[in-house]
Coordinates of N, CA and C and ligand atoms in Angstrom, one line a residue:
X1 N 7.3 14.5 11.7 CA 7.2 13.8 10.5 C 6.0 14.3 9.7
X2 N 6.2 14.6 8.4 CA 5.1 15.1 7.6 C 4.8 14.0 6.5
X3 N 3.6 13.5 6.5 CA 3.3 12.5 5.6 C 1.9 12.8 4.9
X4 N 1.9 12.2 3.7 CA 0.6 12.3 2.9 C 0.1 10.9 2.8
X5 N -1.2 10.7 3.0 CA -1.9 9.5 2.7 C -2.6 9.6 1.4
X6 N -2.3 8.8 0.5 CA -2.9 8.9 -0.9 C -3.7 7.6 -1.2
X7 N -4.8 7.7 -1.9 CA -5.5 6.5 -2.2 C -7.0 7.0 -2.5
X8 N -7.7 6.1 -3.2 CA -9.0 6.5 -3.7 C -10.0 6.6 -2.5
X9 N -11.1 7.3 -2.7 CA -12.1 7.4 -1.6 C -12.5 6.0 -1.1
X10 N -12.5 5.9 0.2 CA -12.9 4.6 0.7 C -11.8 3.6 0.9
X11 N -10.5 4.0 0.6 CA -9.4 3.1 0.7 C -9.0 2.9 2.2
X12 N -9.5 3.7 3.1 CA -9.1 3.6 4.5 C -8.1 4.6 5.0
X13 N -8.0 5.7 4.3 CA -7.0 6.7 4.7 C -7.4 7.3 6.0
X14 N -8.7 7.6 6.2 CA -9.1 8.2 7.5 C -8.9 7.3 8.7
X15 N -9.2 6.0 8.5 CA -9.1 5.0 9.5 C -7.6 4.9 9.9
X16 N -6.7 4.8 8.9 CA -5.3 4.7 9.2 C -4.7 6.0 9.8
X17 N -5.2 7.1 9.3 CA -4.8 8.4 9.9 C -5.1 8.5 11.3
X18 N -6.3 8.1 11.7 CA -6.7 8.2 13.1 C -5.8 7.3 14.0
X19 N -5.4 6.2 13.5 CA -4.5 5.3 14.2 C -3.1 6.0 14.4
X20 N -2.6 6.6 13.3 CA -1.3 7.3 13.4 C -1.4 8.4 14.4
X21 N -2.5 9.1 14.4 CA -2.7 10.2 15.4 C -2.4 9.6 16.8
X22 N -3.1 8.5 17.1 CA -3.0 7.9 18.4 C -1.6 7.4 18.7
X23 N -0.9 6.7 17.7 CA 0.3 6.1 18.0 C 1.5 7.0 17.9
X24 N 1.4 8.0 17.0 CA 2.6 8.9 16.8 C 2.4 10.3 17.4
X25 N 1.2 10.6 17.8 CA 1.0 11.9 18.4 C 1.1 13.1 17.5
X26 N 0.8 12.9 16.2 CA 0.7 14.1 15.3 C -0.7 14.2 14.7
X27 N -1.1 15.4 14.4 CA -2.5 15.6 14.0 C -2.8 15.1 12.6
X28 N -4.1 14.8 12.4 CA -4.6 14.4 11.0 C -5.2 15.7 10.4
X29 N -4.8 16.0 9.2 CA -5.4 17.2 8.5 C -6.2 16.6 7.4
X30 N -7.5 16.5 7.6 CA -8.4 16.0 6.6 C -9.2 17.1 6.0
X31 N -8.9 17.5 4.8 CA -9.7 18.6 4.2 C -11.1 18.3 4.1
X32 N -11.4 17.0 3.8 CA -12.9 16.6 3.8 C -13.6 16.9 5.1
X33 N -12.9 16.5 6.2 CA -13.5 16.8 7.5 C -13.7 18.3 7.7
X34 N -12.6 19.1 7.3 CA -12.7 20.5 7.5 C -13.8 21.1 6.7
X35 N -14.0 20.7 5.5 CA -15.1 21.2 4.6 C -16.4 20.8 5.2
X36 N -16.5 19.5 5.7 CA -17.8 19.1 6.2 C -18.2 20.0 7.5
X37 N -17.1 20.3 8.3 CA -17.3 21.2 9.4 C -17.8 22.6 9.0
X38 N -17.3 23.1 7.9 CA -17.7 24.4 7.4 C -19.1 24.3 6.9
X39 N -19.5 23.2 6.3 CA -20.9 23.1 5.9 C -21.8 23.0 7.1
X40 N -21.4 22.2 8.1 CA -22.3 22.1 9.3 C -22.4 23.4 10.1
X41 N -21.4 24.3 10.0 CA -21.5 25.5 10.7 C -22.2 26.6 10.0
X42 N -22.6 26.3 8.7 CA -23.3 27.2 7.9 C -22.5 28.4 7.4
X43 N -21.2 28.3 7.4 CA -20.3 29.4 7.0 C -20.4 29.7 5.5
X44 N -19.9 30.9 5.1 CA -19.9 31.1 3.7 C -19.1 30.1 2.9
X45 N -18.0 29.7 3.5 CA -17.2 28.6 2.8 C -18.1 27.4 2.6
X46 N -18.8 27.0 3.7 CA -19.6 25.8 3.7 C -20.7 25.9 2.5
X47 N -21.3 27.1 2.4 CA -22.3 27.3 1.4 C -21.7 27.2 0.0
X48 N -20.4 27.6 -0.1 CA -19.8 27.6 -1.4 C -19.5 26.2 -1.9
X49 N -19.1 25.3 -0.9 CA -18.6 24.0 -1.3 C -19.7 22.9 -1.2
X50 N -20.8 23.1 -0.6 CA -21.8 22.0 -0.4 C -22.2 21.3 -1.7
X51 N -22.6 22.1 -2.7 CA -23.1 21.4 -3.9 C -22.0 20.7 -4.6
X52 N -20.8 21.2 -4.6 CA -19.6 20.6 -5.2 C -19.4 19.2 -4.6
X53 N -19.4 19.2 -3.2 CA -19.1 18.0 -2.5 C -20.2 17.0 -2.7
X54 N -21.4 17.4 -2.7 CA -22.5 16.5 -2.9 C -22.5 15.8 -4.2
X55 N -22.0 16.5 -5.2 CA -21.8 15.9 -6.6 C -20.6 15.0 -6.7
X56 N -19.7 15.1 -5.7 CA -18.5 14.3 -5.8 C -17.4 14.9 -6.6
X57 N -17.5 16.2 -6.9 CA -16.4 16.9 -7.6 C -15.4 17.5 -6.6
X58 N -14.3 18.0 -7.1 CA -13.3 18.6 -6.2 C -13.6 20.1 -6.0
X59 N -13.3 20.6 -4.8 CA -13.4 22.0 -4.6 C -12.1 22.6 -5.2
X60 N -12.1 23.9 -5.4 CA -11.0 24.5 -6.1 C -9.7 24.5 -5.2
X61 N -8.6 24.5 -6.0 CA -7.3 24.4 -5.3 C -7.1 25.6 -4.4
X62 N -7.7 26.8 -4.8 CA -7.5 28.0 -3.9 C -8.1 27.8 -2.5
X63 N -9.3 27.2 -2.5 CA -9.9 26.9 -1.2 C -9.0 26.0 -0.4
X64 N -8.5 25.0 -1.0 CA -7.7 24.0 -0.3 C -6.4 24.7 0.2
X65 N -5.8 25.6 -0.6 CA -4.6 26.3 -0.2 C -4.9 27.1 1.1
X66 N -6.1 27.8 1.1 CA -6.4 28.7 2.2 C -6.6 27.8 3.5
X67 N -7.3 26.7 3.4 CA -7.6 26.0 4.7 C -6.3 25.2 5.1
X68 N -5.6 24.7 4.2 CA -4.4 23.9 4.6 C -3.3 24.8 5.1
X69 N -3.0 25.9 4.4 CA -1.9 26.8 4.9 C -2.2 27.4 6.2
X70 N -3.5 27.7 6.5 CA -3.9 28.2 7.8 C -3.7 27.1 8.9
X71 N -4.1 25.9 8.6 CA -4.1 24.8 9.6 C -2.7 24.5 10.0
X72 N -1.7 24.4 9.0 CA -0.4 23.9 9.3 C 0.4 24.9 10.2
X73 N -0.1 26.1 10.3 CA 0.6 27.1 11.1 C 0.3 26.9 12.6
X74 N -0.7 26.1 12.9 CA -1.1 26.0 14.3 C -0.1 25.2 15.1
X75 N 0.0 25.4 16.4 CA 1.1 24.9 17.2 C 1.1 23.3 17.2
X76 N 0.0 22.7 17.1 CA 0.0 21.2 17.2 C 0.6 20.6 15.9
X77 N 0.9 21.4 14.9 CA 1.5 20.9 13.7 C 3.0 21.0 13.7
X78 N 3.6 21.5 14.8 CA 5.0 21.7 14.9 C 5.8 20.5 14.7
X79 N 5.4 19.4 15.3 CA 6.1 18.1 15.2 C 5.8 17.3 14.0
X80 N 4.8 17.8 13.2 CA 4.5 17.1 12.0 C 3.0 16.9 11.9
X81 N 2.6 16.3 10.8 CA 1.1 16.1 10.6 C 0.9 15.1 9.4
X82 N -0.4 14.7 9.4 CA -0.7 13.7 8.3 C -1.7 14.5 7.4
X83 N -1.4 14.5 6.1 CA -2.3 15.1 5.2 C -3.2 13.9 4.6
X84 N -4.4 13.9 5.0 CA -5.3 12.8 4.7 C -6.4 13.3 3.7
X85 N -6.2 12.9 2.4 CA -7.1 13.3 1.4 C -7.0 14.8 1.1
X86 N -5.9 15.4 1.6 CA -5.8 16.9 1.5 C -5.0 17.3 0.2
X87 N -4.4 16.3 -0.5 CA -3.7 16.7 -1.7 C -4.3 15.8 -2.8
X88 N -5.1 16.5 -3.7 CA -5.9 15.7 -4.7 C -5.6 16.1 -6.1
X89 N -4.8 17.1 -6.3 CA -4.4 17.5 -7.7 C -2.9 17.8 -7.7
X90 N -2.3 17.8 -8.9 CA -0.9 18.1 -9.0 C -0.7 19.6 -8.6
X91 N -1.7 20.4 -8.9 CA -1.7 21.8 -8.5 C -1.6 21.9 -7.0
X92 N -2.3 21.1 -6.3 CA -2.3 21.1 -4.8 C -1.0 20.6 -4.3
X93 N -0.4 19.6 -5.0 CA 0.9 19.1 -4.6 C 2.0 20.1 -4.7
X94 N 1.9 20.9 -5.8 CA 2.9 22.0 -5.9 C 2.7 23.0 -4.9
X95 N 1.4 23.3 -4.6 CA 1.1 24.3 -3.5 C 1.7 23.9 -2.2
X96 N 1.5 22.6 -1.8 CA 2.0 22.1 -0.6 C 3.5 22.2 -0.5
X97 N 4.2 21.8 -1.6 CA 5.7 22.0 -1.7 C 6.1 23.4 -1.4
X98 N 5.3 24.3 -2.0 CA 5.6 25.8 -1.8 C 5.4 26.2 -0.4
X99 N 4.3 25.8 0.2 CA 3.9 26.3 1.5 C 4.9 25.7 2.5
X100 N 5.3 24.4 2.3 CA 6.2 23.8 3.3 C 7.6 24.4 3.2
X101 N 8.0 24.7 1.9 CA 9.3 25.4 1.7 C 9.4 26.7 2.4
X102 N 8.2 27.5 2.3 CA 8.2 28.8 3.0 C 8.4 28.7 4.5
X103 N 7.9 27.6 5.1 CA 8.0 27.3 6.5 C 9.3 26.5 6.8
X104 N 10.1 26.4 5.8 CA 11.4 25.6 6.0 C 11.1 24.2 6.5
X105 N 10.1 23.6 5.9 CA 9.8 22.2 6.3 C 9.8 21.3 5.1
X106 N 9.8 20.0 5.3 CA 9.9 19.1 4.1 C 9.0 17.9 4.3
X107 N 8.3 17.6 3.2 CA 7.5 16.4 3.2 C 8.4 15.2 3.4
X108 N 8.1 14.2 4.3 CA 8.9 13.0 4.5 C 8.5 11.9 3.5
X109 N 7.3 11.6 3.5 CA 6.9 10.4 2.7 C 5.4 10.5 2.3
X110 N 5.1 9.9 1.1 CA 3.8 9.8 0.6 C 3.4 8.3 0.6
X111 N 2.4 7.9 1.3 CA 2.0 6.5 1.4 C 0.8 6.3 0.5
X112 N 0.9 5.5 -0.5 CA -0.3 5.2 -1.4 C -0.9 3.9 -0.9
X113 N -2.2 4.0 -0.6 CA -2.9 2.8 -0.2 C -3.6 2.2 -1.5
X114 N -3.1 1.1 -1.9 CA -3.6 0.5 -3.2 C -4.8 -0.4 -2.9
X115 N -5.9 -0.2 -3.6 CA -7.1 -1.0 -3.5 C -7.8 -1.2 -4.8
X116 N -8.6 -2.3 -4.8 CA -9.4 -2.6 -6.0 C -10.7 -1.8 -6.0
X117 N -11.1 -1.2 -7.1 CA -12.3 -0.3 -7.1 C -13.6 -1.1 -6.7
X118 N -13.7 -2.3 -7.3 CA -15.0 -3.1 -7.0 C -15.1 -3.4 -5.5
X119 N -13.9 -3.7 -4.9 CA -13.9 -4.0 -3.4 C -14.3 -2.8 -2.7
X120 N -13.9 -1.6 -3.2 CA -14.3 -0.4 -2.5 C -15.8 -0.2 -2.5
X121 N -16.5 -0.5 -3.7 CA -17.9 -0.4 -3.8 C -18.6 -1.4 -2.8
X122 N -18.0 -2.6 -2.7 CA -18.6 -3.5 -1.7 C -18.5 -3.0 -0.3
X123 N -17.3 -2.4 0.0 CA -17.1 -1.8 1.4 C -18.1 -0.7 1.6
X124 N -18.4 0.1 0.6 CA -19.3 1.2 0.7 C -20.7 0.7 1.1
X125 N -21.1 -0.3 0.3 CA -22.5 -0.9 0.6 C -22.6 -1.4 2.0
X126 N -21.5 -2.0 2.5 CA -21.5 -2.5 3.9 C -21.6 -1.3 4.9
X127 N -20.8 -0.2 4.6 CA -20.8 0.9 5.5 C -22.2 1.6 5.6
X128 N -22.8 1.7 4.4 CA -24.2 2.3 4.4 C -25.2 1.4 5.2
X129 N -25.1 0.1 4.9 CA -26.0 -0.8 5.6 C -25.7 -0.8 7.1
X130 N -24.4 -0.8 7.5 CA -24.1 -0.7 9.0 C -24.6 0.5 9.6
X131 N -24.4 1.7 8.9 CA -24.8 3.0 9.5 C -26.3 3.0 9.6
X132 N -27.0 2.5 8.6 CA -28.5 2.5 8.7 C -29.0 1.6 9.8
X133 N -28.4 0.4 10.0 CA -28.8 -0.5 11.0 C -28.6 0.1 12.4
X134 N -27.5 0.9 12.5 CA -27.2 1.5 13.8 C -27.9 2.8 14.0
X135 N -28.6 3.2 13.0 CA -29.4 4.5 13.1 C -28.5 5.7 13.0
X136 N -27.2 5.5 12.4 CA -26.3 6.7 12.3 C -26.6 7.3 10.9
X137 N -26.3 8.7 10.8 CA -26.5 9.3 9.6 C -25.5 8.9 8.5
X138 N -25.9 8.9 7.3 CA -25.0 8.5 6.2 C -24.6 9.8 5.5
X139 N -23.2 9.9 5.2 CA -22.7 11.1 4.5 C -23.5 11.3 3.2
X140 N -23.7 12.6 2.9 CA -24.5 12.9 1.7 C -23.8 12.3 0.4
X141 N -22.5 12.3 0.4 CA -21.8 11.8 -0.8 C -21.5 10.3 -0.7
X142 N -22.0 9.6 0.3 CA -21.9 8.2 0.5 C -23.0 7.4 -0.2
X143 N -23.2 7.6 -1.5 CA -24.2 6.7 -2.2 C -23.4 6.2 -3.4
X144 N -23.9 5.1 -4.0 CA -23.1 4.4 -4.9 C -22.8 5.3 -6.2
X145 N -23.8 6.1 -6.6 CA -23.6 6.9 -7.8 C -22.5 7.9 -7.6
X146 N -22.6 8.7 -6.5 CA -21.6 9.7 -6.2 C -20.2 9.0 -5.9
X147 N -20.3 7.9 -5.3 CA -19.0 7.2 -4.9 C -18.3 6.8 -6.2
X148 N -19.0 6.3 -7.2 CA -18.4 6.0 -8.5 C -17.8 7.3 -9.2
X149 N -18.5 8.3 -9.0 CA -18.1 9.6 -9.6 C -16.8 10.0 -8.9
X150 N -16.7 9.8 -7.6 CA -15.5 10.2 -6.8 C -14.3 9.3 -7.2
X151 N -14.6 8.1 -7.5 CA -13.5 7.2 -8.0 C -13.0 7.7 -9.3
X152 N -13.9 8.1 -10.2 CA -13.5 8.6 -11.5 C -12.7 9.9 -11.4
X153 N -13.1 10.8 -10.5 CA -12.4 12.0 -10.2 C -11.0 11.6 -9.7
X154 N -10.9 10.6 -8.8 CA -9.6 10.2 -8.3 C -8.7 9.7 -9.4
X155 N -9.2 8.9 -10.3 CA -8.4 8.4 -11.4 C -7.9 9.5 -12.3
X156 N -8.8 10.5 -12.6 CA -8.4 11.5 -13.5 C -7.5 12.6 -12.9
X157 N -7.9 13.0 -11.7 CA -7.2 14.2 -11.1 C -6.2 13.9 -10.0
X158 N -6.4 12.8 -9.3 CA -5.5 12.6 -8.1 C -4.4 11.5 -8.5
X159 N -4.8 10.5 -9.3 CA -3.8 9.5 -9.6 C -2.5 10.1 -10.2
X160 N -2.6 11.2 -11.0 CA -1.3 11.7 -11.5 C -0.3 12.1 -10.4
X161 N -0.8 12.2 -9.2 CA 0.2 12.5 -8.1 C 1.2 11.3 -7.9
X162 N 0.8 10.1 -8.3 CA 1.6 9.0 -8.1 C 3.0 9.1 -8.8
X163 N 2.9 9.4 -10.1 CA 4.2 9.6 -10.8 C 4.9 10.9 -10.3
X164 N 4.1 11.9 -9.9 CA 4.7 13.1 -9.4 C 5.6 12.9 -8.1
X165 N 5.0 12.1 -7.2 CA 5.8 11.8 -6.0 C 6.9 10.7 -6.2
X166 N 6.6 9.8 -7.1 CA 7.6 8.8 -7.4 C 8.9 9.5 -7.9
X167 N 8.7 10.5 -8.8 CA 9.8 11.3 -9.3 C 10.6 12.0 -8.2
X168 N 9.9 12.4 -7.2 CA 10.6 13.0 -6.0 C 11.2 12.0 -5.1
X169 N 11.0 10.7 -5.4 CA 11.6 9.7 -4.5 C 10.9 9.6 -3.2
X170 N 9.6 10.1 -3.1 CA 8.9 10.1 -1.8 C 7.8 9.0 -1.7
X171 N 7.5 8.3 -2.8 CA 6.4 7.4 -2.8 C 6.6 6.1 -2.3
X172 N 5.8 5.6 -1.4 CA 5.8 4.2 -0.9 C 4.4 3.7 -1.0
X173 N 4.3 2.4 -1.4 CA 3.0 1.8 -1.6 C 2.7 0.7 -0.5
X174 N 1.4 0.7 -0.1 CA 1.0 -0.4 0.8 C -0.2 -1.1 0.2
X175 N -0.4 -2.4 0.5 CA -1.5 -3.1 -0.1 C -2.7 -2.9 0.8
X176 N -3.7 -2.2 0.3 CA -4.9 -1.8 1.1 C -6.0 -2.8 1.1
X177 N -5.7 -4.0 0.6 CA -6.8 -5.0 0.5 C -6.9 -5.9 1.8
X178 N -5.9 -5.8 2.6 CA -5.9 -6.6 3.8 C -6.8 -6.0 4.9
X179 N -6.7 -6.5 6.1 CA -7.5 -6.0 7.2 C -6.9 -4.7 7.6
X180 N -7.7 -3.9 8.4 CA -7.2 -2.6 9.0 C -5.9 -2.8 9.7
X181 N -5.7 -3.9 10.4 CA -4.5 -4.2 11.2 C -3.3 -4.5 10.3
X182 N -3.6 -5.3 9.2 CA -2.5 -5.6 8.2 C -2.0 -4.4 7.5
X183 N -3.0 -3.5 7.1 CA -2.5 -2.3 6.4 C -1.8 -1.4 7.4
X184 N -2.3 -1.4 8.7 CA -1.6 -0.5 9.7 C -0.2 -1.0 9.9
X185 N 0.0 -2.3 9.9 CA 1.4 -2.8 10.2 C 2.3 -2.5 9.1
X186 N 1.8 -2.5 7.8 CA 2.7 -2.1 6.7 C 3.1 -0.6 6.8
X187 N 2.1 0.2 7.2 CA 2.3 1.6 7.3 C 3.3 1.9 8.4
X188 N 3.1 1.1 9.6 CA 4.0 1.3 10.7 C 5.5 1.0 10.3
X189 N 5.7 0.0 9.5 CA 7.0 -0.4 9.1 C 7.7 0.8 8.4
X190 N 6.9 1.5 7.5 CA 7.4 2.6 6.8 C 7.7 3.8 7.7
X191 N 6.7 4.1 8.6 CA 6.9 5.2 9.5 C 8.1 5.0 10.5
X192 N 8.3 3.7 10.9 CA 9.4 3.4 11.8 C 10.8 3.8 11.1
X193 N 10.9 3.6 9.8 CA 12.1 3.9 9.0 C 12.3 5.4 9.2
X194 N 11.3 6.2 9.0 CA 11.4 7.7 9.1 C 11.6 8.2 10.5
X195 N 11.0 7.5 11.4 CA 11.2 7.9 12.8 C 12.6 7.7 13.3
X196 N 13.2 6.6 12.7 CA 14.6 6.2 13.1 C 15.6 7.1 12.4
X197 N 15.2 7.7 11.3 CA 16.2 8.4 10.4 C 16.6 9.7 11.1
Ligands
AMP1 P1 -13.0 13.1 1.7 O1 -13.7 13.1 3.0 O2 -11.6 13.3 1.8 O3 -13.4 11.9 0.8 O4 -13.5 14.4 0.9 C1 -14.9 14.6 0.6 C2 -15.1 15.7 -0.5 O5 -14.5 16.9 -0.1 C3 -14.4 15.4 -1.8 O6 -15.2 14.5 -2.6 C4 -14.3 16.8 -2.4 O7 -15.5 17.3 -2.9 C5 -13.9 17.6 -1.2 N1 -12.5 17.6 -0.9 C6 -11.8 17.2 0.2 N2 -10.5 17.4 0.1 C7 -10.3 18.0 -1.1 C8 -9.1 18.5 -1.7 N3 -7.9 18.4 -1.2 N4 -9.3 19.0 -2.9 C9 -10.5 19.2 -3.5 N5 -11.6 18.8 -2.9 C10 -11.5 18.2 -1.7

């Protein structure tokens, strides 16, 4: 099964993707995690993207094409994978369609996690406070100003994917305002339909 998790930063895509990895045994492809790993390793890619990510802007579609198309060729992606935050522009969506077609594979479903922006800011404040209290590092782009910038980038550049996938008949929505378990059970119901198909 190949699925895309769509939703603004902080909507819970990563948390839900991790659960799907455990329950369905397919890997999570998070371009954000891959780019953070590149920064941590000090690679030339990392150096190229660090300032862009710290500002809350999107890195170029070409960079995403390189890292996603290399990753999906790996053997653990054979049974399927979850694209978590990995498709952020219509250009990237077209690229994914192209890459999948080349490998004779097809996207099954796009799940949009719908949330309220103010609620996301509240959740961010809590995440920062919890991380600080536990002595954990806070992500460089996890501050309120950059977070709001990332929301604006989502509205302008990523939200157009919603009509794009609706037109393809692939879009399903879940209410992201509930608890992690509630959202997970809505997602499970959708995934069960595809697993049974
Ligand atoms: P995330 O962890 O998914 O919230 O991503 C963190 C940051 O990485 C984003 O704010 C972007 O700067 C960059 N990024 C991650 N995925 C993409 C993508 N598919 N296209 C462009 N930029 C991305």
